[in-house]
mmCIF file of C-alpha atoms in Angstrom:
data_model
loop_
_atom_site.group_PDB
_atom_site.id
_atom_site.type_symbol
_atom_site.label_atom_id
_atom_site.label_comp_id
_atom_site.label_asym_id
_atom_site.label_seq_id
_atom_site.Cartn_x
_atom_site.Cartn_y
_atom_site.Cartn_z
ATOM 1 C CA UNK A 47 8.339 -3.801 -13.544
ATOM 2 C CA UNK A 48 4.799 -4.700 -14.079
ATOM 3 C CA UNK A 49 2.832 -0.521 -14.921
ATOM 4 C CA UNK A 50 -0.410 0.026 -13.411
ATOM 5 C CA UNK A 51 -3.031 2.734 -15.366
ATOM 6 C CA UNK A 52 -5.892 4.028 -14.129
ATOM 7 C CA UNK A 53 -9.046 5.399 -16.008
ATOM 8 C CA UNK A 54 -10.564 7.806 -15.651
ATOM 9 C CA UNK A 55 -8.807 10.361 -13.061
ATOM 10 C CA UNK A 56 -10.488 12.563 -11.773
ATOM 11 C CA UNK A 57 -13.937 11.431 -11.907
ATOM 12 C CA UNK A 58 -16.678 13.591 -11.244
ATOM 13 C CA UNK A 59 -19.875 11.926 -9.731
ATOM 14 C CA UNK A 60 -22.723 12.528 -7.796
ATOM 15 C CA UNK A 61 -24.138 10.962 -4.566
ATOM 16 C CA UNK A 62 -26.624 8.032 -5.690
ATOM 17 C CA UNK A 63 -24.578 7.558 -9.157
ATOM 18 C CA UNK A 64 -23.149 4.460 -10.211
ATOM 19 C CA UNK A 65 -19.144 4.873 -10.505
ATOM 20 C CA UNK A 66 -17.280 2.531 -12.647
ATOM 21 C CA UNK A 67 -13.174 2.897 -12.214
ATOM 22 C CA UNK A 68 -11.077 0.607 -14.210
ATOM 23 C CA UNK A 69 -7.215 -0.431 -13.696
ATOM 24 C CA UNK A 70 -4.853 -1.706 -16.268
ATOM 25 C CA UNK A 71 -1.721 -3.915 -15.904
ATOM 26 C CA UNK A 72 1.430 -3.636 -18.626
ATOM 27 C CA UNK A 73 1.314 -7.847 -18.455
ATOM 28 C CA UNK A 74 -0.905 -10.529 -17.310
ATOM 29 C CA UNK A 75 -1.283 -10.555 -13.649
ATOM 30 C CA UNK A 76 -4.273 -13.444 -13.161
ATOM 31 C CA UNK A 77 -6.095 -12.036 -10.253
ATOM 32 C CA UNK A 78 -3.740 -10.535 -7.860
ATOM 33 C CA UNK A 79 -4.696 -7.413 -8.002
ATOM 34 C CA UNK A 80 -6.015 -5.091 -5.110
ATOM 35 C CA UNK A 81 -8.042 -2.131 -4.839
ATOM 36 C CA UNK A 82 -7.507 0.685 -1.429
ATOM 37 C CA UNK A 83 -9.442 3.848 -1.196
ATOM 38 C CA UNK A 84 -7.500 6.460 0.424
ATOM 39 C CA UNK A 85 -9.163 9.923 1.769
ATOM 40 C CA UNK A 86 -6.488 12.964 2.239
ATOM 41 C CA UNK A 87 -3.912 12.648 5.123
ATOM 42 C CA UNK A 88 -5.376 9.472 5.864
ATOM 43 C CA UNK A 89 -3.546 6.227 4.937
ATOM 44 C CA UNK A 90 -5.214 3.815 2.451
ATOM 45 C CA UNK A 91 -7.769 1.408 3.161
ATOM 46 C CA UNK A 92 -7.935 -2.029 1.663
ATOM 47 C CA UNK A 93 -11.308 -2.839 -0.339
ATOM 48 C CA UNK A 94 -11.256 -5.494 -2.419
ATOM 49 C CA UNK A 95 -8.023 -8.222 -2.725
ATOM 50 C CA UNK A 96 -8.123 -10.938 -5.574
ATOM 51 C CA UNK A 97 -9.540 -8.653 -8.095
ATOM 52 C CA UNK A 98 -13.079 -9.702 -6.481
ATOM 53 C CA UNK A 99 -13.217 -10.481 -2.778
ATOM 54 C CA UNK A 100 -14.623 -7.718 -0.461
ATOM 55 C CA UNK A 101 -12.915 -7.294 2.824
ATOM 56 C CA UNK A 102 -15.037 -8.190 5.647
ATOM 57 C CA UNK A 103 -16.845 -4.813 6.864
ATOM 58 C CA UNK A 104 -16.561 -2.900 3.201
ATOM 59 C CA UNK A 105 -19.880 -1.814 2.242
ATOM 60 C CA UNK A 106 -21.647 -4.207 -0.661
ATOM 61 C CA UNK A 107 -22.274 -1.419 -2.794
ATOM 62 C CA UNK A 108 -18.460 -2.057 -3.947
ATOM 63 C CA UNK A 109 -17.482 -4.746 -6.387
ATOM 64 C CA UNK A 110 -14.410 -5.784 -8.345
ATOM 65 C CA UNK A 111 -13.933 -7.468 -11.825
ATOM 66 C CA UNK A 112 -11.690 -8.619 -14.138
ATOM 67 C CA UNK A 113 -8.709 -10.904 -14.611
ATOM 68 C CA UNK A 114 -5.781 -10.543 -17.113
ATOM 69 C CA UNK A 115 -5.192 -7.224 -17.566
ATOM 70 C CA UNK A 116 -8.233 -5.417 -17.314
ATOM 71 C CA UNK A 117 -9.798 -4.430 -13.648
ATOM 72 C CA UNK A 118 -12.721 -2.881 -12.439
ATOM 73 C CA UNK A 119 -13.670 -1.387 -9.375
ATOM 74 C CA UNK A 120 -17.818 -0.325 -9.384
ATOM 75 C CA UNK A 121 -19.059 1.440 -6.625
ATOM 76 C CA UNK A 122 -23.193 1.359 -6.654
ATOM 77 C CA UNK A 123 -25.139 4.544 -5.381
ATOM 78 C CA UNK A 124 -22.472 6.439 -4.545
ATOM 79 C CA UNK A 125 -22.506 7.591 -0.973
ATOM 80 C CA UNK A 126 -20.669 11.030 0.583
ATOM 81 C CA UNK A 127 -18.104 9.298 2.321
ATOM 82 C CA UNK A 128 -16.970 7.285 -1.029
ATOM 83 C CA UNK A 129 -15.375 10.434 -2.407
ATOM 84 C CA UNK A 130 -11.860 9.617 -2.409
ATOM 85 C CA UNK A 131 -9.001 8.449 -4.360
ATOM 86 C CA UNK A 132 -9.001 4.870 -5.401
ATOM 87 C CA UNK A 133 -5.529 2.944 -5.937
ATOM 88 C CA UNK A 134 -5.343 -0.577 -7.756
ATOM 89 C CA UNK A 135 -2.386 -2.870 -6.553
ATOM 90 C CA UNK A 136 -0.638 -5.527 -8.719
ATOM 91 C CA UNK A 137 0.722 -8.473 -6.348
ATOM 92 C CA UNK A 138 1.713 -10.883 -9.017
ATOM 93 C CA UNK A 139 5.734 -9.667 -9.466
ATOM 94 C CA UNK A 140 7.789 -7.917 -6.950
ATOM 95 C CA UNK A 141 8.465 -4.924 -7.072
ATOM 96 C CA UNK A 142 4.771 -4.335 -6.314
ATOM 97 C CA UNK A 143 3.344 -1.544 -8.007
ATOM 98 C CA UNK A 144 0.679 0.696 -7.263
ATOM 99 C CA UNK A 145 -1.651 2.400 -9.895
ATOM 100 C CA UNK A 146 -1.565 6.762 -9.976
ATOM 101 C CA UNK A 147 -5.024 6.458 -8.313
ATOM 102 C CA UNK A 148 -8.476 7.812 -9.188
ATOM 103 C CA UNK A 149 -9.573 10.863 -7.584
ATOM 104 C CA UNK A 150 -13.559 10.545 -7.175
ATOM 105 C CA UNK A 151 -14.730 13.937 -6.534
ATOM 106 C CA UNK A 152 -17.786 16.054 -7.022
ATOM 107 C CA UNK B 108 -6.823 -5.701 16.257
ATOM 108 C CA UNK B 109 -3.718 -4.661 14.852
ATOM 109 C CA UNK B 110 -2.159 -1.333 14.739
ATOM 110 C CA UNK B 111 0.735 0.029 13.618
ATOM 111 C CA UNK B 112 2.112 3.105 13.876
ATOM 112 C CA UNK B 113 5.185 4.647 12.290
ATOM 113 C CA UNK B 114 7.918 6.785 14.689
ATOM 114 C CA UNK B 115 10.936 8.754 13.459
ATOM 115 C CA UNK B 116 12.636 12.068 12.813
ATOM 116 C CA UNK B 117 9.976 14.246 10.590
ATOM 117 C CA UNK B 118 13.259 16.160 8.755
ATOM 118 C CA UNK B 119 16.524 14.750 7.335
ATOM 119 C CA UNK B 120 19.381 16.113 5.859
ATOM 120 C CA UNK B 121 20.099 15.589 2.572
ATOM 121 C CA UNK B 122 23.156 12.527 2.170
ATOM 122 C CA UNK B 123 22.418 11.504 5.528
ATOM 123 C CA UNK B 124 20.388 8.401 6.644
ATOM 124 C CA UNK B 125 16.362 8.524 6.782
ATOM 125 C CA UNK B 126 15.189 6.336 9.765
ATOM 126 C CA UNK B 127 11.940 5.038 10.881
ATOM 127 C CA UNK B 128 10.456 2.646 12.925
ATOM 128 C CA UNK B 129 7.039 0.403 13.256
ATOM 129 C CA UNK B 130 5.677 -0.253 16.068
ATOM 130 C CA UNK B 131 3.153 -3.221 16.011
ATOM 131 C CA UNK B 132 0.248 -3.869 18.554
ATOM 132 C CA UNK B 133 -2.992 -5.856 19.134
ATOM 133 C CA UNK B 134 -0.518 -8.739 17.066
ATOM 134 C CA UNK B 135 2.712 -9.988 16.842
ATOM 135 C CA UNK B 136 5.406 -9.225 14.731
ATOM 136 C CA UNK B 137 6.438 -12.878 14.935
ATOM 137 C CA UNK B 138 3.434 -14.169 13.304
ATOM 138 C CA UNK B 139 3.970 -16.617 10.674
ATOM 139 C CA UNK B 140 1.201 -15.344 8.493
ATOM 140 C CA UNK B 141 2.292 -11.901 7.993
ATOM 141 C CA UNK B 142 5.019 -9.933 6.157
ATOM 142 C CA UNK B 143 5.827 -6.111 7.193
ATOM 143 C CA UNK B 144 6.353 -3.619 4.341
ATOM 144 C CA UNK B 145 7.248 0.196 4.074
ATOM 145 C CA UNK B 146 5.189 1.827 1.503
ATOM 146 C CA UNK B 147 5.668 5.730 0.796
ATOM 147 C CA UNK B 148 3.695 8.548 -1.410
ATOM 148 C CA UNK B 149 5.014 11.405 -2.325
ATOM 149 C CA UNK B 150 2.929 15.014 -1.474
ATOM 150 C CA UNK B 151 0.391 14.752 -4.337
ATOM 151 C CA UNK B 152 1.653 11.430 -6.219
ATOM 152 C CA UNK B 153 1.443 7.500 -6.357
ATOM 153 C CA UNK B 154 2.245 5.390 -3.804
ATOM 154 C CA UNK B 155 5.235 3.527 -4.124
ATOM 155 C CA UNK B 156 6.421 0.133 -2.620
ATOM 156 C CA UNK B 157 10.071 0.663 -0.510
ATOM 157 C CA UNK B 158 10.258 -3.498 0.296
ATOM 158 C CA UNK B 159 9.209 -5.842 3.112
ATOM 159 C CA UNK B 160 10.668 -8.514 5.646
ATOM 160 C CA UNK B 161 9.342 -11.332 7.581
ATOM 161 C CA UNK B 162 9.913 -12.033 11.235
ATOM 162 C CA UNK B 163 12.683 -14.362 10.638
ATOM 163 C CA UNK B 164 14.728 -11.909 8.591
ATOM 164 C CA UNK B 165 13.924 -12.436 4.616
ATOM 165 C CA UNK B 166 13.942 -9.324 3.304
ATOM 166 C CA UNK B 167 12.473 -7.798 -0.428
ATOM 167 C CA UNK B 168 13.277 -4.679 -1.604
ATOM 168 C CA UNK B 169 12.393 -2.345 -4.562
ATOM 169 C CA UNK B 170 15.015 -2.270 -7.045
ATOM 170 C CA UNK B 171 14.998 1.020 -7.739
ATOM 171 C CA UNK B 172 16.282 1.650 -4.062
ATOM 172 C CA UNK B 173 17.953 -1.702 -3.063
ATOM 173 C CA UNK B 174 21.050 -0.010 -3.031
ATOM 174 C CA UNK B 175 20.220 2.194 -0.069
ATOM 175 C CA UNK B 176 17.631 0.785 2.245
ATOM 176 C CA UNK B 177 17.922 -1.356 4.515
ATOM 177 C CA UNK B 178 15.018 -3.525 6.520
ATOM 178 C CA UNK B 179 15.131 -4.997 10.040
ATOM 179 C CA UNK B 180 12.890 -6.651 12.843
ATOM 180 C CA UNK B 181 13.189 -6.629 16.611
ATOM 181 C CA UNK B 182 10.617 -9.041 17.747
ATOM 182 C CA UNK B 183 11.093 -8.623 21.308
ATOM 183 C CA UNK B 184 9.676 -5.197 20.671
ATOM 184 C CA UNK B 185 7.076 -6.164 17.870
ATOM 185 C CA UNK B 186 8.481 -3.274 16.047
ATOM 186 C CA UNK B 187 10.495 -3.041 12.197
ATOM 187 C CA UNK B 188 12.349 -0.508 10.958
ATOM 188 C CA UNK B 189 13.625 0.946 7.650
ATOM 189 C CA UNK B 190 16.872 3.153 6.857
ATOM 190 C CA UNK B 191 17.207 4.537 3.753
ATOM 191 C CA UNK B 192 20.952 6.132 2.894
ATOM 192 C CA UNK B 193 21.637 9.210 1.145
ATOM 193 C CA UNK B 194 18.587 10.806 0.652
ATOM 194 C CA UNK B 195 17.575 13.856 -1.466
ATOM 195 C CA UNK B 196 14.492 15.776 -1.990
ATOM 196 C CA UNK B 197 13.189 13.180 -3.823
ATOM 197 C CA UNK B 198 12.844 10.916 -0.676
ATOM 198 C CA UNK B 199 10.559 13.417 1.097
ATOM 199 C CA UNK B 200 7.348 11.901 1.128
ATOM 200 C CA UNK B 201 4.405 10.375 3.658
ATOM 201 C CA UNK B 202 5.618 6.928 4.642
ATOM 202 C CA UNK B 203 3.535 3.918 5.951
ATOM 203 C CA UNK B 204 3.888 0.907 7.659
ATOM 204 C CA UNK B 205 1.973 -2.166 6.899
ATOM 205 C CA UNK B 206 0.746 -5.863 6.992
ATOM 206 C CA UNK B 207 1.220 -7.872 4.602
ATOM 207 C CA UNK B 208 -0.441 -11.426 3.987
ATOM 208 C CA UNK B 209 1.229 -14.623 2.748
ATOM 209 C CA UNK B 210 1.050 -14.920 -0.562
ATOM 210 C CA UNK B 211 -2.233 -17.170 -1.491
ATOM 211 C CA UNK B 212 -3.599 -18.277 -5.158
ATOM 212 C CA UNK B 213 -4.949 -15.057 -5.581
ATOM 213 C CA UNK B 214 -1.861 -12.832 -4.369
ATOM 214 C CA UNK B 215 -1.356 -10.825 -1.309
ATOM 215 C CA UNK B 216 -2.870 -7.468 -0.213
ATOM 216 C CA UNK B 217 -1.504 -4.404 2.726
ATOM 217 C CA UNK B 218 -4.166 -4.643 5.583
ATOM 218 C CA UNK B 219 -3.986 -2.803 7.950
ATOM 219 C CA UNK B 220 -1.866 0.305 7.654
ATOM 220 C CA UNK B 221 -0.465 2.883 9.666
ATOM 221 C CA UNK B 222 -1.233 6.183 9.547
ATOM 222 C CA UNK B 223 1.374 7.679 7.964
ATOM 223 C CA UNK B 224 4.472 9.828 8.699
ATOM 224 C CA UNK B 225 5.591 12.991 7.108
ATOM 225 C CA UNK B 226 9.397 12.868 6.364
ATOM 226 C CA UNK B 227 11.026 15.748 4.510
ATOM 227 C CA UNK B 228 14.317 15.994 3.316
ATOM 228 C CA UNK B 229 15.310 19.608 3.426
ATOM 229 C CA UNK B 230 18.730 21.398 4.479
#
């Protein structure tokens, strides 16, 4: 199976801040990797799919990067609803896998 | 737009059979562009992928519980379902429902989900 990390978790930010989360993969996985933000109780939300295409209606202040191995998710002046935990998604091998998610909190 | 929302029994013995259902609206299950897949997360932990199918019966299922779930459609109801056999306290967990697109040159992705259901396994 293909083991997603996530860095940091938790993450401690401020409204306004610039948040950076990044997302790992145990093997190449090109692009196919996903990014959901998920708020408690609440099931997740999908973000960003192909490592960088923003779902229509997602707020511009989110971006994604990377190929490979190495993912980013950057959210730009960080707004009160954006505190949340943040899951990246491998689709490039089933099983899928899911990361342990990144808690962003105050 | 789509919804889907997840039905079942909320407690299970443990050995016997955990099973939910999907129901789909605002879409089709029968769509050719979509997969359906079970995803469920543990109180506190990761979310983990259970499998999906597609309308037409193809099923994938995570190896680690292949040997005790099983995935089906009804399209004349636009709903899916999922068993999963033998449980333990290790099954109890929130469990979604969701879309899943054909895969494309830069993979697939779960859009939209359902809300969730809590299922503990508990005597």
């Amino acid at each position: 199976d293909i083991q997603m990390t996530q860095s940091p978790s938790p993450l401690s930010a401020s409204v306004g801040e610039r948040v950076t989360i990044t997302c790992r993969a145990s093997q190449n996985i090109d692009s196919y990797l996903n990014w959901y933000q998920q708020k408690p109780g609440k099931a997740p939300k999908l973000l960003i799919y192909g490592a960088i295409n923003l779902k229509d209606g997602v707020p511009s202040r989110f971006s994604g990067s990377g190929s490979g191995t190495d993912f980013t998710l950057t959210i730009e002046n960080l707004q009160p609803e954006d505190f949340a935990i943040y899951h990246c998604q491998q689709s490039y091998r089933t099983p899928r896998t899911f990361g342990p998610g990144t808690e962003v909190d105050v | 737009q789509v919804q889907l929302q997840e039905s079942g029994p909320r407690l299970v013995r443990p050995s016997e059979t955990l099973s939910l259902t999907c129901s789909v609206s605002g879409g089709f299950i029968s769509d050719p562009e979509f997969y359906w897949a079970w995803i469920r997360q543990p109180t506190g932990k990761g979310l983990e992928w259970i499998g999906s199918i597609y309308y037409r019966g193809t099923t994938y299922y995570n190896p680690t519980l292949r040997s005790r779930v099983t995935m089906s459609v009804d399209t004349s109801k636009d709903q899916f379902s999922l068993r999963l056999t033998s449980v333990t306290a290790a099954d109890t967990a929130l469990y979604f429902c969701a879309r899943r697109s054909l895969a494309t040159d830069i993979g697939n992705w779960y859009d939209p989900w359902g809300q969730g259901i809590l299922v503990s396994v508990s005597s």
